[in-house]
Coordinates of C-alpha atoms in Angstrom, one line a residue:
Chain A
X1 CA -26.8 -21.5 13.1
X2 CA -24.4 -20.6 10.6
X3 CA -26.8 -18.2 8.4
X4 CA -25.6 -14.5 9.0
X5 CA -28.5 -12.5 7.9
X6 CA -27.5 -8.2 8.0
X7 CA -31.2 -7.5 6.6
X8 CA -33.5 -7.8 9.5
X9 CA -36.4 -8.9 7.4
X10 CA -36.3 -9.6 3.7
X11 CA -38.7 -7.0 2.2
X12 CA -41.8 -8.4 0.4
X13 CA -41.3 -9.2 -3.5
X14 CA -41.9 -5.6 -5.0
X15 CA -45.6 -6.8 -7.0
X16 CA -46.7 -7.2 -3.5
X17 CA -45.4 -4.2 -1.6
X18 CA -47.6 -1.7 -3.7
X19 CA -51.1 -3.5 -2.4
X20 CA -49.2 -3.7 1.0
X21 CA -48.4 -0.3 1.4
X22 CA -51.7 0.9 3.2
X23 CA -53.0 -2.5 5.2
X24 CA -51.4 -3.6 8.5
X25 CA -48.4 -6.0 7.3
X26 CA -48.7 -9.2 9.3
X27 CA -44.8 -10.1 11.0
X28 CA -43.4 -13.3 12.1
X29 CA -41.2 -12.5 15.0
X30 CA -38.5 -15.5 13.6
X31 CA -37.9 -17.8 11.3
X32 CA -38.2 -21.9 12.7
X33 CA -35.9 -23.6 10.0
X34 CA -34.9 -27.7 10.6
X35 CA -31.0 -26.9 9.8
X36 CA -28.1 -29.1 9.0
X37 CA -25.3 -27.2 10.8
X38 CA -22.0 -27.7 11.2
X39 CA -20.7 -28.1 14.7
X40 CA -17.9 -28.8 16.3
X41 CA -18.6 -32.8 17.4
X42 CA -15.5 -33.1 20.9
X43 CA -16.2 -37.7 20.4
X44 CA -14.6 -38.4 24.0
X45 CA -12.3 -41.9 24.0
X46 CA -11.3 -40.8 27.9
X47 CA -12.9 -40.0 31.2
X48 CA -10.0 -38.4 32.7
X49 CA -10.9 -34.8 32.4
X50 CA -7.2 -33.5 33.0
X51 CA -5.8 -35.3 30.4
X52 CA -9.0 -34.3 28.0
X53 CA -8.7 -30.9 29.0
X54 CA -4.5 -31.0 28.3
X55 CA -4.7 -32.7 25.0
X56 CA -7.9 -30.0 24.0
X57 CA -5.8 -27.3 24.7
X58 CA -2.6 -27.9 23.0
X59 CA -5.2 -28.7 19.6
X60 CA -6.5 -25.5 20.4
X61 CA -3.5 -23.5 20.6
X62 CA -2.8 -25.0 16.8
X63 CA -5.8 -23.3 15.5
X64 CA -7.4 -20.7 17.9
X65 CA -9.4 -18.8 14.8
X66 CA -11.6 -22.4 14.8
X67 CA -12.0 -23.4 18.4
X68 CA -12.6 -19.6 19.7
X69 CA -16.2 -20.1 20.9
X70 CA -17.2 -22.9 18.6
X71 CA -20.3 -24.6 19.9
X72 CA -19.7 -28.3 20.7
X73 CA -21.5 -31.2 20.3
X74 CA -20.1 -33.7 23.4
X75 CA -20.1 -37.5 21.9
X76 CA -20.0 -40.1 24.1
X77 CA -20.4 -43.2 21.9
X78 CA -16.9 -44.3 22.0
X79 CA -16.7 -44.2 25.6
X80 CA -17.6 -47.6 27.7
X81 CA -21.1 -47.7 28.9
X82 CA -22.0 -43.9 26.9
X83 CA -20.0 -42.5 29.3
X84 CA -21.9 -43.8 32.3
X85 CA -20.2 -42.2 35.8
X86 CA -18.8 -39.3 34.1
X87 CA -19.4 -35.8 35.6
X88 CA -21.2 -34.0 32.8
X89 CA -20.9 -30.4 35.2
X90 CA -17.7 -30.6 35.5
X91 CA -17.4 -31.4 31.7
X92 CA -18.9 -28.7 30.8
X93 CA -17.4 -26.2 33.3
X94 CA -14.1 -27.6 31.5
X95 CA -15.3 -26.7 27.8
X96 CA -16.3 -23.7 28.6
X97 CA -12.9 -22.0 30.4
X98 CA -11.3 -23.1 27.1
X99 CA -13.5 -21.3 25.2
X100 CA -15.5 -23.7 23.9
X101 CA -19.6 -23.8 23.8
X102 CA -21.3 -26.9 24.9
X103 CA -24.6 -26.8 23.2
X104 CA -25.4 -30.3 23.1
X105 CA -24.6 -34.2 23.9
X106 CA -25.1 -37.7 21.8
X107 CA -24.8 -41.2 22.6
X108 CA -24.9 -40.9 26.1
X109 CA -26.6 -43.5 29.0
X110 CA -29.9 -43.3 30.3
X111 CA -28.4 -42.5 34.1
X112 CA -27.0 -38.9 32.5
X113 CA -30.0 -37.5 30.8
X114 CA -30.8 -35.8 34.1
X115 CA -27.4 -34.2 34.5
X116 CA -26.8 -33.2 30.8
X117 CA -30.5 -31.6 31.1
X118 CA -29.0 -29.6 34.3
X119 CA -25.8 -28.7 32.6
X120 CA -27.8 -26.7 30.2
X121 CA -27.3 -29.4 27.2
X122 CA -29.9 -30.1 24.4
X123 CA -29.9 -34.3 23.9
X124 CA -29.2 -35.4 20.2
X125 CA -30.9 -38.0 18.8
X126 CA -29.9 -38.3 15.3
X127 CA -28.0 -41.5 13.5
X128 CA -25.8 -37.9 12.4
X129 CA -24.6 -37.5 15.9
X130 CA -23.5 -41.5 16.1
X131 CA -19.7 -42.1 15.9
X132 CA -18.3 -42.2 12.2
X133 CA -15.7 -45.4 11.0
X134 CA -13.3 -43.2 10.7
X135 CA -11.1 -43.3 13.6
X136 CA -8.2 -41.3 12.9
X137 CA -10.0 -38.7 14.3
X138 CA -8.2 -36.3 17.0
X139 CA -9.4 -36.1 20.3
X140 CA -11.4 -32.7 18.8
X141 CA -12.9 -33.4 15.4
X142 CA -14.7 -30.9 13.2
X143 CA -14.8 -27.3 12.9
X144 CA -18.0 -25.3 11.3
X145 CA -17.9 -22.6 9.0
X146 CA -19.8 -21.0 12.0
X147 CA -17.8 -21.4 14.4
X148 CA -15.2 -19.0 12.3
X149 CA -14.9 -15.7 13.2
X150 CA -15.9 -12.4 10.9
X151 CA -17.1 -14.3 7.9
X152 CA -20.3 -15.1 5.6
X153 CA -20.4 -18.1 5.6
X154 CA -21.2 -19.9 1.7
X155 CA -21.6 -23.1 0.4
X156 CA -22.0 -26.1 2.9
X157 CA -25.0 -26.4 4.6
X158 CA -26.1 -22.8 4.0
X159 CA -27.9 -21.8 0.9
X160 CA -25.1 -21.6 -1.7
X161 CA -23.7 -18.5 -3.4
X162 CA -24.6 -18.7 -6.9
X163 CA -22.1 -20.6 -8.5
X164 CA -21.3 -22.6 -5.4
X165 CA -23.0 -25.4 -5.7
X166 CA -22.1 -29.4 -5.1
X167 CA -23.8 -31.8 -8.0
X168 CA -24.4 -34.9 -7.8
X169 CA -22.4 -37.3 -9.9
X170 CA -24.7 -39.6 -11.8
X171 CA -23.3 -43.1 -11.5
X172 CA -22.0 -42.7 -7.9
X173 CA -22.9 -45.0 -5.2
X174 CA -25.6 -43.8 -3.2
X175 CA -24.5 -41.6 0.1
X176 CA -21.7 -39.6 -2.2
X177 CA -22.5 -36.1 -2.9
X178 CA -19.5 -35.5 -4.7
X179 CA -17.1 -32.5 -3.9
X180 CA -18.6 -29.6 -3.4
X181 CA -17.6 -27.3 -6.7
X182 CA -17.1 -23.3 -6.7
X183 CA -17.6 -22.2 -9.9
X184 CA -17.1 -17.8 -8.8
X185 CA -14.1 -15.8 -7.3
X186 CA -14.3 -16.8 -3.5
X187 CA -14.2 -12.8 -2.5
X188 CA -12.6 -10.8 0.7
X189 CA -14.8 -12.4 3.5
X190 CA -16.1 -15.3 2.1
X191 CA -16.0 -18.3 3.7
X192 CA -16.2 -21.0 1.7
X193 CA -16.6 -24.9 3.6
X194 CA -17.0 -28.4 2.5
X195 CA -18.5 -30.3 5.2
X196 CA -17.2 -33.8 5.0
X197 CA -16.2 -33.4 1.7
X198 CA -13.4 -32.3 -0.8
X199 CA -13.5 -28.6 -2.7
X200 CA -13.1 -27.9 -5.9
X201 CA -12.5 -24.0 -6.6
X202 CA -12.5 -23.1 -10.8
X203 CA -11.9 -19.5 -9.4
X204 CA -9.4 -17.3 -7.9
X205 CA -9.6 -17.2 -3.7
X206 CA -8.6 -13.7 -3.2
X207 CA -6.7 -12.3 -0.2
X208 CA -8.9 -12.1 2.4
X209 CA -11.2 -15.2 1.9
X210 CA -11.0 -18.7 3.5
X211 CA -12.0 -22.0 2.1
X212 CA -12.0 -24.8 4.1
X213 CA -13.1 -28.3 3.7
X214 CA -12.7 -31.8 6.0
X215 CA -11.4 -32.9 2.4
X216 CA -8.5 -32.0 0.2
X217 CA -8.7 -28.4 -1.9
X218 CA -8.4 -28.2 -5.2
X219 CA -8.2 -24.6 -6.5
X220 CA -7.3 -24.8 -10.3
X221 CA -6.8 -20.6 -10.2
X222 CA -4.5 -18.6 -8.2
X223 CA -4.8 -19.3 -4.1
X224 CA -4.3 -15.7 -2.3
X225 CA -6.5 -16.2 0.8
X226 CA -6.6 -18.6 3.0
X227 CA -7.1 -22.7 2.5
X228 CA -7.7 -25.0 5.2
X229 CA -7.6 -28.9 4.4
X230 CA -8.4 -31.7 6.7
X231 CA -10.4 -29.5 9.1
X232 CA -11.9 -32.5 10.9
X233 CA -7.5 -34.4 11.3
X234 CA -7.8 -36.2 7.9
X235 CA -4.1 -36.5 8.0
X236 CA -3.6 -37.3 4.5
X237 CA -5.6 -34.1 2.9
X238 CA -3.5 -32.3 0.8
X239 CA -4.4 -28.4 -1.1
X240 CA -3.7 -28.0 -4.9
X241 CA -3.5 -25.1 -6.2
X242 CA -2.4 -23.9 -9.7
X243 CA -0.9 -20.6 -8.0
X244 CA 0.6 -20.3 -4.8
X245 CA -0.1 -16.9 -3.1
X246 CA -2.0 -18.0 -0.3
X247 CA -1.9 -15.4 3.3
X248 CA -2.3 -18.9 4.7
X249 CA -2.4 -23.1 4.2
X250 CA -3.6 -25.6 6.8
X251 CA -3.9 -28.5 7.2
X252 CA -5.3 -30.7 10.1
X253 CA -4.4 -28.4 12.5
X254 CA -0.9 -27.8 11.0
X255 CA -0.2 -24.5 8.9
X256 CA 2.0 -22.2 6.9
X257 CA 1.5 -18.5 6.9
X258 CA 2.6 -15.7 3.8
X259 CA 5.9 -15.5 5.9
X260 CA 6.5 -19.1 6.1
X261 CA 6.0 -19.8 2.2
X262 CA 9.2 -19.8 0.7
X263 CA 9.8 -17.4 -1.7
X264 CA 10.5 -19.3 -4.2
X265 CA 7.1 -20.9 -4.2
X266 CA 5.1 -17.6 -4.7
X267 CA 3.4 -17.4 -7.7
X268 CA 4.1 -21.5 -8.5
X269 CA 2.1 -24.4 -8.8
X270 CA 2.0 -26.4 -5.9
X271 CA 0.6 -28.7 -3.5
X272 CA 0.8 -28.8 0.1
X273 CA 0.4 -32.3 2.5
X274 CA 1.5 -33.2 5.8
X275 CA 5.0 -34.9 6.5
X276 CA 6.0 -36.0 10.3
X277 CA 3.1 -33.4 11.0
X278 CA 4.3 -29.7 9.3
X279 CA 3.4 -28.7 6.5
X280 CA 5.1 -29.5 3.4
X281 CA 5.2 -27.8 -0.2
X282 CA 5.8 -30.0 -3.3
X283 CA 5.9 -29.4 -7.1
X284 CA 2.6 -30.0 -8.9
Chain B
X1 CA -38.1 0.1 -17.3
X2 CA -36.4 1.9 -14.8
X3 CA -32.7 0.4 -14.2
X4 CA -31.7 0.8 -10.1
X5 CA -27.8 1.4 -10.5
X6 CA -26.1 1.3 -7.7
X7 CA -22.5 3.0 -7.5
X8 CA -20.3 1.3 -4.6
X9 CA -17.1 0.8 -3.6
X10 CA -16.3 -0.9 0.3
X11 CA -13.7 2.1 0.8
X12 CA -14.4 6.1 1.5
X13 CA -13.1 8.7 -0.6
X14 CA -12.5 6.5 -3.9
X15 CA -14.9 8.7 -6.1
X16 CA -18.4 7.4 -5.5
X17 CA -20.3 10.8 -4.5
X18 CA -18.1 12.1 -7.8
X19 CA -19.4 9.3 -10.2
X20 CA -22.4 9.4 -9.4
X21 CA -22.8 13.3 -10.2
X22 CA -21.1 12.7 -13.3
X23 CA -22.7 9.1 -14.6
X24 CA -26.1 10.5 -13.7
X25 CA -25.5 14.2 -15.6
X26 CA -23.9 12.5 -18.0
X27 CA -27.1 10.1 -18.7
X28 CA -29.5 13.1 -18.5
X29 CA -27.3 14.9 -21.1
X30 CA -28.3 11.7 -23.5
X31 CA -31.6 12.7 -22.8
X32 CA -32.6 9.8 -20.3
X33 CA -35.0 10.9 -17.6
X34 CA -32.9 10.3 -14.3
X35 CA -32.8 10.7 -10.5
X36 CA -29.5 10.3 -7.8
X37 CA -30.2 8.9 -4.7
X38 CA -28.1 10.2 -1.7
X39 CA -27.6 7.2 0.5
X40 CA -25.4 8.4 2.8
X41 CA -27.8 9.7 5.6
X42 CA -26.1 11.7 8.0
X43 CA -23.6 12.8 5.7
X44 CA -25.4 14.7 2.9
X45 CA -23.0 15.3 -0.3
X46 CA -24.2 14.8 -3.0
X47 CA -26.6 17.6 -3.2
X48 CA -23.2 19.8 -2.6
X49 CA -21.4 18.2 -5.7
X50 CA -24.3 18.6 -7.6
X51 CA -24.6 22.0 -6.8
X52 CA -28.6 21.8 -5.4
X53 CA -27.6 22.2 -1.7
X54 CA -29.2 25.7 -1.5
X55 CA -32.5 23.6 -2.4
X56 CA -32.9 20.9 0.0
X57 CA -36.3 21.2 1.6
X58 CA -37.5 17.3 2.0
X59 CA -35.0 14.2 1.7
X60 CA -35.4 10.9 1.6
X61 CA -35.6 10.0 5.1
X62 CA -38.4 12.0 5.1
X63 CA -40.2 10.5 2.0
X64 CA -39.3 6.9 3.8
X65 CA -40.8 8.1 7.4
X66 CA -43.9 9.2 5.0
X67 CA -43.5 12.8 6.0
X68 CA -43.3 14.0 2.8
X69 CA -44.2 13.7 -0.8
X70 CA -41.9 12.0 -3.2
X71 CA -42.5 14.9 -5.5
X72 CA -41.4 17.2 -2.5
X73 CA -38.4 16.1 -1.9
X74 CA -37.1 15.5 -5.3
X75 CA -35.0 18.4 -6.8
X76 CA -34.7 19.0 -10.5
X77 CA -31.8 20.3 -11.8
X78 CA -31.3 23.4 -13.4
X79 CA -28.9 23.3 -16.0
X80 CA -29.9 19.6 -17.7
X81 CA -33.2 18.5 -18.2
X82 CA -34.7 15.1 -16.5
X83 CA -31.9 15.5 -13.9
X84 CA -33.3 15.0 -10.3
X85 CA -31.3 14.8 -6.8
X86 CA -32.8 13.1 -3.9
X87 CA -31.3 14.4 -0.9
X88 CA -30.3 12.4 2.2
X89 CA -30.7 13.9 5.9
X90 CA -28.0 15.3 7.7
X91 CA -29.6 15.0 10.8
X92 CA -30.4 11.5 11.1
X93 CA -28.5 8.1 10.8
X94 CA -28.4 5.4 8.9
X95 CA -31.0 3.1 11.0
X96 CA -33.6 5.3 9.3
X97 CA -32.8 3.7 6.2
X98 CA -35.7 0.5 6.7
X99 CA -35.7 -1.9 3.8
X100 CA -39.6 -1.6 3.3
X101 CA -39.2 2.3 3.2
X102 CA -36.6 2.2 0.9
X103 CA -37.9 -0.2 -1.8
X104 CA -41.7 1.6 -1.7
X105 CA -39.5 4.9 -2.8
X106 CA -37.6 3.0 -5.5
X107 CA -40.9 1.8 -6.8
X108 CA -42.4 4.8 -7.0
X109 CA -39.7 6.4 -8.7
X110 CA -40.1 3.3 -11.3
X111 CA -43.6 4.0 -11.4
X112 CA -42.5 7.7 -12.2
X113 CA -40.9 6.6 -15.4
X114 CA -37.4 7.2 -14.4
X115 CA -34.7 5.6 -16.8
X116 CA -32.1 5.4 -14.7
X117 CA -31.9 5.4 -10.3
X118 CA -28.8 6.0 -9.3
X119 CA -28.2 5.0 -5.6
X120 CA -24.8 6.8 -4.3
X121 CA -23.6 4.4 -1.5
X122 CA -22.0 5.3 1.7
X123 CA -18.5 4.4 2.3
X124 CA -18.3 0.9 4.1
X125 CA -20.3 -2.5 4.0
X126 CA -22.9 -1.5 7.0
X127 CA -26.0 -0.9 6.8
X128 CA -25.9 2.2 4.3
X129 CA -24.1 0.7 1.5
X130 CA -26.7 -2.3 2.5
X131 CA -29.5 -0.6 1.3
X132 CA -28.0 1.4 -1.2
X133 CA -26.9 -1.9 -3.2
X134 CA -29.9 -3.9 -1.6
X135 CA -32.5 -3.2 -5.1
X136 CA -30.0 -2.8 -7.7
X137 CA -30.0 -4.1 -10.9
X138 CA -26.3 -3.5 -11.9
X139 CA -23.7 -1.5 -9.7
X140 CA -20.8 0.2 -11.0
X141 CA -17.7 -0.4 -8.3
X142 CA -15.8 2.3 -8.3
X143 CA -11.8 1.4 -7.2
X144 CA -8.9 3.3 -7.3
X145 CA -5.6 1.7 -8.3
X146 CA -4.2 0.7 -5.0
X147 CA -4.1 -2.6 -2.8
X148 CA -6.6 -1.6 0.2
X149 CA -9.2 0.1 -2.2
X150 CA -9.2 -2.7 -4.5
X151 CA -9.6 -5.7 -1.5
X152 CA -12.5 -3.6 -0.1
X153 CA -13.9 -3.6 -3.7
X154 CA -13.6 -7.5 -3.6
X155 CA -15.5 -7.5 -0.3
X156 CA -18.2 -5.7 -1.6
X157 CA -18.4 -7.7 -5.1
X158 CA -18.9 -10.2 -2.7
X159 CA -22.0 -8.3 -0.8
X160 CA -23.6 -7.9 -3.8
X161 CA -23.4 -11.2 -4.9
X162 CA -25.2 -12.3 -1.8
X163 CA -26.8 -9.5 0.1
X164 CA -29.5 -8.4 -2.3
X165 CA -32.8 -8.9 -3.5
X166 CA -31.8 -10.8 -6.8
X167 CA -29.4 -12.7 -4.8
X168 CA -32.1 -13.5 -2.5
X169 CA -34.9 -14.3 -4.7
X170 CA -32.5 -16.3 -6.6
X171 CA -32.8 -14.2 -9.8
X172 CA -30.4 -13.2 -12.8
X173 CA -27.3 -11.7 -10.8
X174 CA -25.9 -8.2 -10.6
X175 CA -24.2 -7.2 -13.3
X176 CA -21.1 -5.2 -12.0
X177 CA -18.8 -2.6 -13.9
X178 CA -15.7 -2.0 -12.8
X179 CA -14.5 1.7 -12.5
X180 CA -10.9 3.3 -11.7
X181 CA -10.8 6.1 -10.4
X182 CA -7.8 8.3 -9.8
X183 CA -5.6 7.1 -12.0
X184 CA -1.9 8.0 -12.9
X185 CA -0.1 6.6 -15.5
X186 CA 3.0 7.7 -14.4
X187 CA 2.9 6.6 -11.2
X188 CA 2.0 2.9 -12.7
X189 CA 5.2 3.4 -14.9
X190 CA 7.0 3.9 -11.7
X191 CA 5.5 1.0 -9.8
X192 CA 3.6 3.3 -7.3
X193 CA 0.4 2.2 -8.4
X194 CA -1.0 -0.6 -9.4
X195 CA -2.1 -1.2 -12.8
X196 CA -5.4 -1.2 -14.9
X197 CA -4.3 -5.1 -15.5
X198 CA -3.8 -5.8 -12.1
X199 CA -6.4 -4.6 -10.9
X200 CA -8.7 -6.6 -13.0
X201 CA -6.5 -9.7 -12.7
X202 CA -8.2 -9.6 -8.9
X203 CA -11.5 -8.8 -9.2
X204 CA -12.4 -10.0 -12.4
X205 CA -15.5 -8.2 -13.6
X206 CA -15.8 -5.9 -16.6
X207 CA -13.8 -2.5 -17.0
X208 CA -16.4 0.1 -17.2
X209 CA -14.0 2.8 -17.7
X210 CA -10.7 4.6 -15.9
X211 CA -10.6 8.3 -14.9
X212 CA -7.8 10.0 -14.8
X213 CA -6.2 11.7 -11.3
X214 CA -6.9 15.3 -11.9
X215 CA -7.6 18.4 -10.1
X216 CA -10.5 19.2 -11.8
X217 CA -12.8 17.2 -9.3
X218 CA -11.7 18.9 -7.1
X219 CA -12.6 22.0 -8.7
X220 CA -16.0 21.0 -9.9
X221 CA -17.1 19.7 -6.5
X222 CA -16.2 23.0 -4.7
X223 CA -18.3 24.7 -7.5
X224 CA -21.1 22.1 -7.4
X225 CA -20.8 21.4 -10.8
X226 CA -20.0 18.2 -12.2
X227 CA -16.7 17.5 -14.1
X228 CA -18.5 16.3 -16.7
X229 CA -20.1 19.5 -18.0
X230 CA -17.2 21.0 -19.1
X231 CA -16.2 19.0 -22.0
X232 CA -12.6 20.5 -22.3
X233 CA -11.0 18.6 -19.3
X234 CA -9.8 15.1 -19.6
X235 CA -12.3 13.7 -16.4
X236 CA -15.1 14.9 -18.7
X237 CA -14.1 13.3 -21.5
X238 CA -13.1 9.7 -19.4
X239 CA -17.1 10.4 -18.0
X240 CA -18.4 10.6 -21.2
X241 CA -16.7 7.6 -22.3
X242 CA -18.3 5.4 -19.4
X243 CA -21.3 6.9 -20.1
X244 CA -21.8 6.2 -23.6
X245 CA -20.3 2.7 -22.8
X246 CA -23.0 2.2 -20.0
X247 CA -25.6 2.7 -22.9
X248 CA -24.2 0.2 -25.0
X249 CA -21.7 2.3 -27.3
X250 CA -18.3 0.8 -28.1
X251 CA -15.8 3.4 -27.0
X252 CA -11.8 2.8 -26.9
X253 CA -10.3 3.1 -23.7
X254 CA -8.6 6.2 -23.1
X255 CA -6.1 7.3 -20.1
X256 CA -4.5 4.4 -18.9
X257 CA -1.3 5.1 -21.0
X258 CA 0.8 8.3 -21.7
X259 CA 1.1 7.0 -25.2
X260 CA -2.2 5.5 -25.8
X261 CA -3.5 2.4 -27.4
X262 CA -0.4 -0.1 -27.3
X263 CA -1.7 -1.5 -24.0
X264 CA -5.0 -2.0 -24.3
X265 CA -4.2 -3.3 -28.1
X266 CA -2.4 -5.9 -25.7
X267 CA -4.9 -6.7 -23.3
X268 CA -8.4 -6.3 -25.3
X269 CA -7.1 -6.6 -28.9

């Protein structure tokens, strides 16, 4: 879902195009891949679609470059009964005039299959798609690197750049992955995302890229693009970076542009966290 | 073995169509067997800069659509041996440029014994420059010292860190030279320009070489002959430089500073 692919079809490996030149190549109209990608997951605590629809649009508002068109995956394992009674149409209908994509549902009761089906929704089965213990979450969780705008997307579930890559800690429980670690310059239009995860960058960001992660950031270089902590509402992420130049800091929701960085801190190290829900810039 | 070089930049009118006339003379001068590829279908100048307009019969669109011979459409220079343009069209557009296509005429060019393929890149990060970085074994990004030129540079580092064959097939990556282009001295001394160190604080890759802002391009392209054959100017010399550097030759670096030496003593000592 995320993979951005500007070559239509990868050319064959060049020992094989000279035999290939003269005899009818065979071509797969698509590539079937089993993905891990990330999606938006809207885990519903309410049936009262006004209030829903309110609360989804002020959280929207905060962040419109992550919400604009992001597919959604509806959760309704935190609801009473999966949900049982609630009007999946009009649900739907809902997400959709605030720019949302519905793509597919979880957790839900038997009695909705039929309506979810109709409402043009695929049904998840996965343990992925149950609810997660952490319940700080927002009313909207998550945000993909897909469902950002303009970018190729590297690192998380998509093959990594070279360089990006996240290794796994020898003596660490089982189920910890360890923070996903960016070893080259995070260039103009990269996006860089750790999914569940913190990021640790050893290289500049330059003006013009975006790293995000659900985690905190580390960036032990200078930050000049754009860094987005706690992109799932972990209130208590907080971005490092050894050089404050960023276009832009957010976190959970909350954010800073070039204009609202004080002077004073350009150029500085510094770390950014939430206090009484803005943004705050402290020494290092 | 044949070395695919491609010469790339994100922006227009930065000096790639000029570099490549020069880098590619300049290797045939030093007696390395070499053709320059004219990605920039639809466009067509290379073969102008180069001086071998009057020539064109076949271009590589044609040699990709199989409508002619390799052999056809390449043109051999006239003034230094084992120089060869290929042309691109002016009458078709870049969708002609199919990855299959392209990399069967890059291999046989290989199989032709060229040294060096030099694949002049379209402005942009479509489709053109796609192709033109796509089978490229190092790239030479050519920047000139100001703040739009050298993000677009980024972006494209960034491309050919990820849109290419070795990226895809997971082998040894690009190796990418930087090249500025354009560049004033004076104007850095009076902060209207950025600087040779600033602009490698950003991108971070190797400094290939800096040529100076002169009007001798200009000149030479009107004429069709590249700056680099007339040794006397100070774009020839900087081209020489780069290319004698590209082959492996330590060479100090020359025009970044009125007085000469004291800067890059600091930054390269």
């Amino acid at each position: 879902m995320t993979s951005i692919d500007i070559l239509p079809e990868a050319p064959p490996a060049p020992t094989a195009r000279g035999q290939a030149a003269g005899t009818p190549r065979r071509t797969v109209p698509f590539d079937l891949k089993g993905t891990m990608a990330p999606l938006t997951v809207l885990r519903l605590r309410s049936l009262d679609l006004p209030i829903i629809e309110r609360h989804l649009r002020i959280k929207i508002a905060q962040l419109p470059q992550l919400f604009t068109n992001a597919p959604v995956l509806i959760d309704l394992g935190a609801l009473p009964g999966q949900g049982a009674g609630l009007p999946i149409g009009e649900l739907t209908r809902m997400l959709r005039s605030c720019k949302l994509v519905p793509v597919a549902i979880a957790n839900l009761a038997d009695e909705l299959r039929e309506q979810a089906l109709a409402a043009g929704l695929g049904i998840m089965h996965q343990a992925a798609a149950r609810p997660r213990s952490d319940d700080r979450a927002a009313p909207v969780s998550g945000a993909g690197a897909g469902a950002l705008p303009g970018g190729d997307p590297v690192g998380g579930n998509r093959t990594p750049t070279p360089g990006a890559r996240s290794p796994r800690a020898g003596g660490a429980p089982a189920g910890h992955a360890g923070p996903l670690v960016v070893t080259l310059p995070v260039r103009s239009g990269q996006v860089v995302y750790a999914q569940n995860n913190d990021l640790v960058v050893l290289a500049p960001v330059n003006p013009g890229a975006q790293v995000i992660a659900d985690g905190h950031i580390h960036i032990y270089a200078p930050l000049r693009g754009r860094a987005v902590a706690g992109a799932q509402g972990l209130l208590g992420a907080r971005i490092f970076c050894q050089r404050l130049e960023a276009e832009l800091v957010a976190i959970s929701g909350a954010y800073l542009t070039a204009d609202d960085i004080p002077e004073a801190w350009r150029g500085r190290p510094a770390q950014i966290h939430l206090e009484g829900g803005e943004c705050r810039i402290a020494p290092l | 073995m044949s070395k695919v070089i491609v010469i790339t930049s994100g922006k227009g009118g930065v000096g790639k169509t000029t570099t490549s006339a020069n880098v590619a003379t300049g290797l045939a001068l030093r007696g390395k067997k070499v053709v320059a590829i004219d990605f920039d279908v639809g466009l067509r100048n290379l073969d102008l800069v180069m001086g071998c307009e009057r020539r064109v019969v076949y271009d590589f669109v044609n040699v990709i659509k199989n409508e002619a011979k390799l052999q056809q459409a390449l043109i051999r220079d006239k003034r230094v041996e084992g120089l060869h343009v290929l042309p691109a069209s002016q009458t078709r557009d870049k969708e002609a440029l199919e990855p299959e296509g392209v990399g069967r005429v890059i291999d046989e060019l290989k199989a032709m014994d060229f040294d060096f393929i030099i694949c002049d890149s379209p402005a942009g990060i479509e489709k053109g420059a796609q192709m033109a970085m796509y089978f490229a074994d190092e790239a030479i990004v050519v920047t000139n010292p100001e703040v739009s030129s050298v993000r677009d540079s980024d972006r494209v580092l960034g491309l050919l860190a990820a849109k290419t064959s070795r990226a895809e097939v997971g082998g040894p990556p690009i190796k990418t030279h930087l090249l500025l282009t354009r560049y004033s001295p004076l104007q850095v001394k009076k902060g209207e320009m950025l600087s040779v160190g600033d602009v490698l604080e950003l991108l971070g890759i190797p400094l290939l070489g800096v040529i100076p802002e002169s009007k001798a391009v200009l000149q030479s392209s009107n004429k069709g002959t590249p700056s680099i054959l007339d040794e006397t100017t100070d774009v020839a010399q900087a081209y020489l430089d780069v290319v004698y550097r590209f082959l492996g030759e330590e060479r100090q670096h020359r025009f970044i500073e009125e007085e000469k030496r004291s800067f890059f003593g600091r930054l390269f000592g």
